[in-house]
mmCIF file with all atom_site columns, C-alpha atoms in Angstrom:
data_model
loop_
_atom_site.group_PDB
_atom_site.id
_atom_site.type_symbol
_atom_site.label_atom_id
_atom_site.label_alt_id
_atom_site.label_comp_id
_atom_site.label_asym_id
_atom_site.label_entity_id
_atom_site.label_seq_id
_atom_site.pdbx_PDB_ins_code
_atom_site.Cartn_x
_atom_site.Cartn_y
_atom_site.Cartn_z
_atom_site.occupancy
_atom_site.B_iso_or_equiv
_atom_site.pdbx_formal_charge
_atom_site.auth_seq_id
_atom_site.auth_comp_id
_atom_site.auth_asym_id
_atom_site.auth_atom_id
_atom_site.pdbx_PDB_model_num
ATOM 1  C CA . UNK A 1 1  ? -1.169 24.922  -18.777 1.00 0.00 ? 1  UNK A CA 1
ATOM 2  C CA . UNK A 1 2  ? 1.095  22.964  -21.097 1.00 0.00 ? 2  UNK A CA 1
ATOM 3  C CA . UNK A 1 3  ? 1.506  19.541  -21.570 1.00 0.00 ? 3  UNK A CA 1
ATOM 4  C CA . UNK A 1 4  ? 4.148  18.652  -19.835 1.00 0.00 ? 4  UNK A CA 1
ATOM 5  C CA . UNK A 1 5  ? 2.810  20.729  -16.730 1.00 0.00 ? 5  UNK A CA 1
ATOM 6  C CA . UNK A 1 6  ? -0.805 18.404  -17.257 1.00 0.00 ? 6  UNK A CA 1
ATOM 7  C CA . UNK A 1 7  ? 1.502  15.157  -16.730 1.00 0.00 ? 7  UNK A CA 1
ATOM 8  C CA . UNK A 1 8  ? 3.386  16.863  -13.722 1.00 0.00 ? 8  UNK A CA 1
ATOM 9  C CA . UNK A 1 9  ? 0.388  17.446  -11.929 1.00 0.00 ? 9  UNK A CA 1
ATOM 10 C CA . UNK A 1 10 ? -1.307 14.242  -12.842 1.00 0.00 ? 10 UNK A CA 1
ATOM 11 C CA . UNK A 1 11 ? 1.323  11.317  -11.841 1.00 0.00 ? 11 UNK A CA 1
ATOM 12 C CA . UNK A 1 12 ? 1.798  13.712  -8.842  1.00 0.00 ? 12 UNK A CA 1
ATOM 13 C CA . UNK A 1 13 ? -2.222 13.084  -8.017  1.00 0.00 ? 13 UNK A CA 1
ATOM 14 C CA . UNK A 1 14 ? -1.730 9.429   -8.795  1.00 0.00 ? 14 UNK A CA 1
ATOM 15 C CA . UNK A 1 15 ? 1.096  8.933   -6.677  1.00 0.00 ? 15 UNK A CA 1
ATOM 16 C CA . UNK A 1 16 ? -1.528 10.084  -3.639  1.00 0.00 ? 16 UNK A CA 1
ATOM 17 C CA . UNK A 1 17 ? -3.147 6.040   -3.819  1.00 0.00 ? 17 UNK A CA 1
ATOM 18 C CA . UNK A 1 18 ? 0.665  4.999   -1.749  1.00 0.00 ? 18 UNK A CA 1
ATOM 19 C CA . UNK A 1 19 ? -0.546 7.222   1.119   1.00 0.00 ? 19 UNK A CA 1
ATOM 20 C CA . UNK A 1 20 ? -3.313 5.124   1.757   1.00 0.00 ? 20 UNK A CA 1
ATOM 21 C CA . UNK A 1 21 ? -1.530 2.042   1.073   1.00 0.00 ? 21 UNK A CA 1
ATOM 22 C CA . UNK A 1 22 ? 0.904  3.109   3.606   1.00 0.00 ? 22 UNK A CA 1
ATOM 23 C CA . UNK A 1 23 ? -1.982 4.202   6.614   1.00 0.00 ? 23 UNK A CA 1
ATOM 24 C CA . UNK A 1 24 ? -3.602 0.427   5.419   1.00 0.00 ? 24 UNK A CA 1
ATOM 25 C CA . UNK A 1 25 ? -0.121 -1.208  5.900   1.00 0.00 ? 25 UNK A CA 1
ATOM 26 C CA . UNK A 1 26 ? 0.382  0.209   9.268   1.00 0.00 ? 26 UNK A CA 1
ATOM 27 C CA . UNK A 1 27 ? -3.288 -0.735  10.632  1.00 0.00 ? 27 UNK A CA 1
ATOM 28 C CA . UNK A 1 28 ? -2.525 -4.242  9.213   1.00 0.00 ? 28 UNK A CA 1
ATOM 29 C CA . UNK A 1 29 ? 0.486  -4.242  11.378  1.00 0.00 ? 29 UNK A CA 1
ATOM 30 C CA . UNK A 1 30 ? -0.583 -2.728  14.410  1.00 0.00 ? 30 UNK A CA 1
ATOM 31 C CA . UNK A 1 31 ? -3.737 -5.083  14.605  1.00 0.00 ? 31 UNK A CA 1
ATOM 32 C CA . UNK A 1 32 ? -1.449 -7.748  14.024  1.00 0.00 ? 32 UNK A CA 1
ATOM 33 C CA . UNK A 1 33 ? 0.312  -7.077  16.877  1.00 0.00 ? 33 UNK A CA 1
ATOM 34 C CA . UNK A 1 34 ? -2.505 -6.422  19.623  1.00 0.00 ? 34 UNK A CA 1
ATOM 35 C CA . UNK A 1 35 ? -3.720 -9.984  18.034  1.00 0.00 ? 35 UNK A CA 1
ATOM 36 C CA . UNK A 1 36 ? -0.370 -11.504 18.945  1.00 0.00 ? 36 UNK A CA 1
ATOM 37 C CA . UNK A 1 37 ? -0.462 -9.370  22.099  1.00 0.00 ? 37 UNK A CA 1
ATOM 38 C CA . UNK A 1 38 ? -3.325 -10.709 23.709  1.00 0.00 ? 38 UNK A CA 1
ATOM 39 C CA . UNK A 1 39 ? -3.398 -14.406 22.405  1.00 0.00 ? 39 UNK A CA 1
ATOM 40 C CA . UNK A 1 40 ? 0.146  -15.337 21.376  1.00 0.00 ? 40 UNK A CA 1
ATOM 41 C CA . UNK A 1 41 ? -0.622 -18.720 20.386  1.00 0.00 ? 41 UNK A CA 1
ATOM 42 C CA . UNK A 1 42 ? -2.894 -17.251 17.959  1.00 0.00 ? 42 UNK A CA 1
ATOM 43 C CA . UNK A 1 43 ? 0.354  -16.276 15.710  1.00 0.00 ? 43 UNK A CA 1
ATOM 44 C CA . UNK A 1 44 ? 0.346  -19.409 13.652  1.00 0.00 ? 44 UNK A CA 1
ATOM 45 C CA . UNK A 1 45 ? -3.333 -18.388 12.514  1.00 0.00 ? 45 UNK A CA 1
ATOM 46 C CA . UNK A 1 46 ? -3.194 -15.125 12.444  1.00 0.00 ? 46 UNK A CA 1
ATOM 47 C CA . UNK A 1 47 ? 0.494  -14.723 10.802  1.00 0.00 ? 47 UNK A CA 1
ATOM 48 C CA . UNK A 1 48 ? -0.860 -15.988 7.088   1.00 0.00 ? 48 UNK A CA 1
ATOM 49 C CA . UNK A 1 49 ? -3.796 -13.798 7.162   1.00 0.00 ? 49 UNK A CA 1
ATOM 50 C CA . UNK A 1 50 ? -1.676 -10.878 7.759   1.00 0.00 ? 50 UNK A CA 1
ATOM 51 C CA . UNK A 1 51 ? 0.989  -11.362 5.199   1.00 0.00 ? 51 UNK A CA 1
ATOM 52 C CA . UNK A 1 52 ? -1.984 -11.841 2.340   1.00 0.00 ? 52 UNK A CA 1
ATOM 53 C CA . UNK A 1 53 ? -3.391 -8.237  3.307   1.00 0.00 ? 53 UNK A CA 1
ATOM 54 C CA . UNK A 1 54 ? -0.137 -6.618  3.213   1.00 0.00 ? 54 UNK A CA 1
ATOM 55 C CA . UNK A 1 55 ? 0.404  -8.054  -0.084  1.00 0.00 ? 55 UNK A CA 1
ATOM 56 C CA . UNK A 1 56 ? -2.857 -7.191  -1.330  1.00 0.00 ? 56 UNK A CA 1
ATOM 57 C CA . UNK A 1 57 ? -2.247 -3.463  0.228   1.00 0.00 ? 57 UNK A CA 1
ATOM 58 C CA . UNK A 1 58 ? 1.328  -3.657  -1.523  1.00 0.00 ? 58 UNK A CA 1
ATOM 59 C CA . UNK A 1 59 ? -0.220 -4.315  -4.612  1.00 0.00 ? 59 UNK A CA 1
ATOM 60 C CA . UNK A 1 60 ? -2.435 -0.893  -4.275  1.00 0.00 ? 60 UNK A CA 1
ATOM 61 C CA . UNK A 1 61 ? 0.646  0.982   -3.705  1.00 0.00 ? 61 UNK A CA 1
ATOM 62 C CA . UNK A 1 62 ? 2.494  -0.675  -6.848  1.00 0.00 ? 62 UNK A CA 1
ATOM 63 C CA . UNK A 1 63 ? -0.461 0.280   -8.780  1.00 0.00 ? 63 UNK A CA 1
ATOM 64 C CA . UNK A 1 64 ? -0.687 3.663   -8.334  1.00 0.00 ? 64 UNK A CA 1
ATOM 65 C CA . UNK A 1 65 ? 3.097  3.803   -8.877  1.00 0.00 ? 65 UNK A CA 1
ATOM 66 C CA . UNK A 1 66 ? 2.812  2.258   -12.427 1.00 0.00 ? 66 UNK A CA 1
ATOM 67 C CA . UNK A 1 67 ? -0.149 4.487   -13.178 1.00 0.00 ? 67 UNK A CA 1
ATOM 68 C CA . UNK A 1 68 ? 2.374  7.759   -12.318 1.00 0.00 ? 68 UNK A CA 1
ATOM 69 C CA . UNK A 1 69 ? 4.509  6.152   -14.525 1.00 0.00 ? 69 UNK A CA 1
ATOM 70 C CA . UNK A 1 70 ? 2.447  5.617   -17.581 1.00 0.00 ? 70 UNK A CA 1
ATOM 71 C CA . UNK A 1 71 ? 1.156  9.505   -17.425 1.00 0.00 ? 71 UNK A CA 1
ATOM 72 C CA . UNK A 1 72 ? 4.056  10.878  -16.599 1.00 0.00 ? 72 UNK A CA 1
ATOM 73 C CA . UNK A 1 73 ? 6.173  9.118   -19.379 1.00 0.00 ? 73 UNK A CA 1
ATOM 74 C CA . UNK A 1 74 ? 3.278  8.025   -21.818 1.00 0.00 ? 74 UNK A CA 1
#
């Protein structure tokens, strides 16, 4: 296996972390919205607490992206 193949095959493993990111991201979501479901005046509350764990999971995602980067063109 040549070099080049090496950093094919490893950005394409790191790239893998924005899967996760994306299942965390949709159970953020979708709790978010049974919360606000069953108690809607519970959105003021709940709303702030939501956007700071997509953010957070975001941040996973934008990780593993700059990782792929840095083996693929490092």
């Amino acid at each position: 296996m040549g070099i080049e193949a090496a950093k094919l095959l490893g950005s394409g493993i790191a790239v893998v972390g924005v899967i996760g990111s994306g299942i965390g991201i949709g159970h953020i979501f979708a709790a978010f919205i049974q919360a606000v479901g069953r108690n809607p005046a519970a959105n003021a509350a709940v709303f702030p607490m939501t956007m700071l764990g997509f953010a957070l999971v975001e941040a996973i995602a934008l990780y593993a992206l700059v990782i792929a980067l840095v083996i693929l063109f490092g």
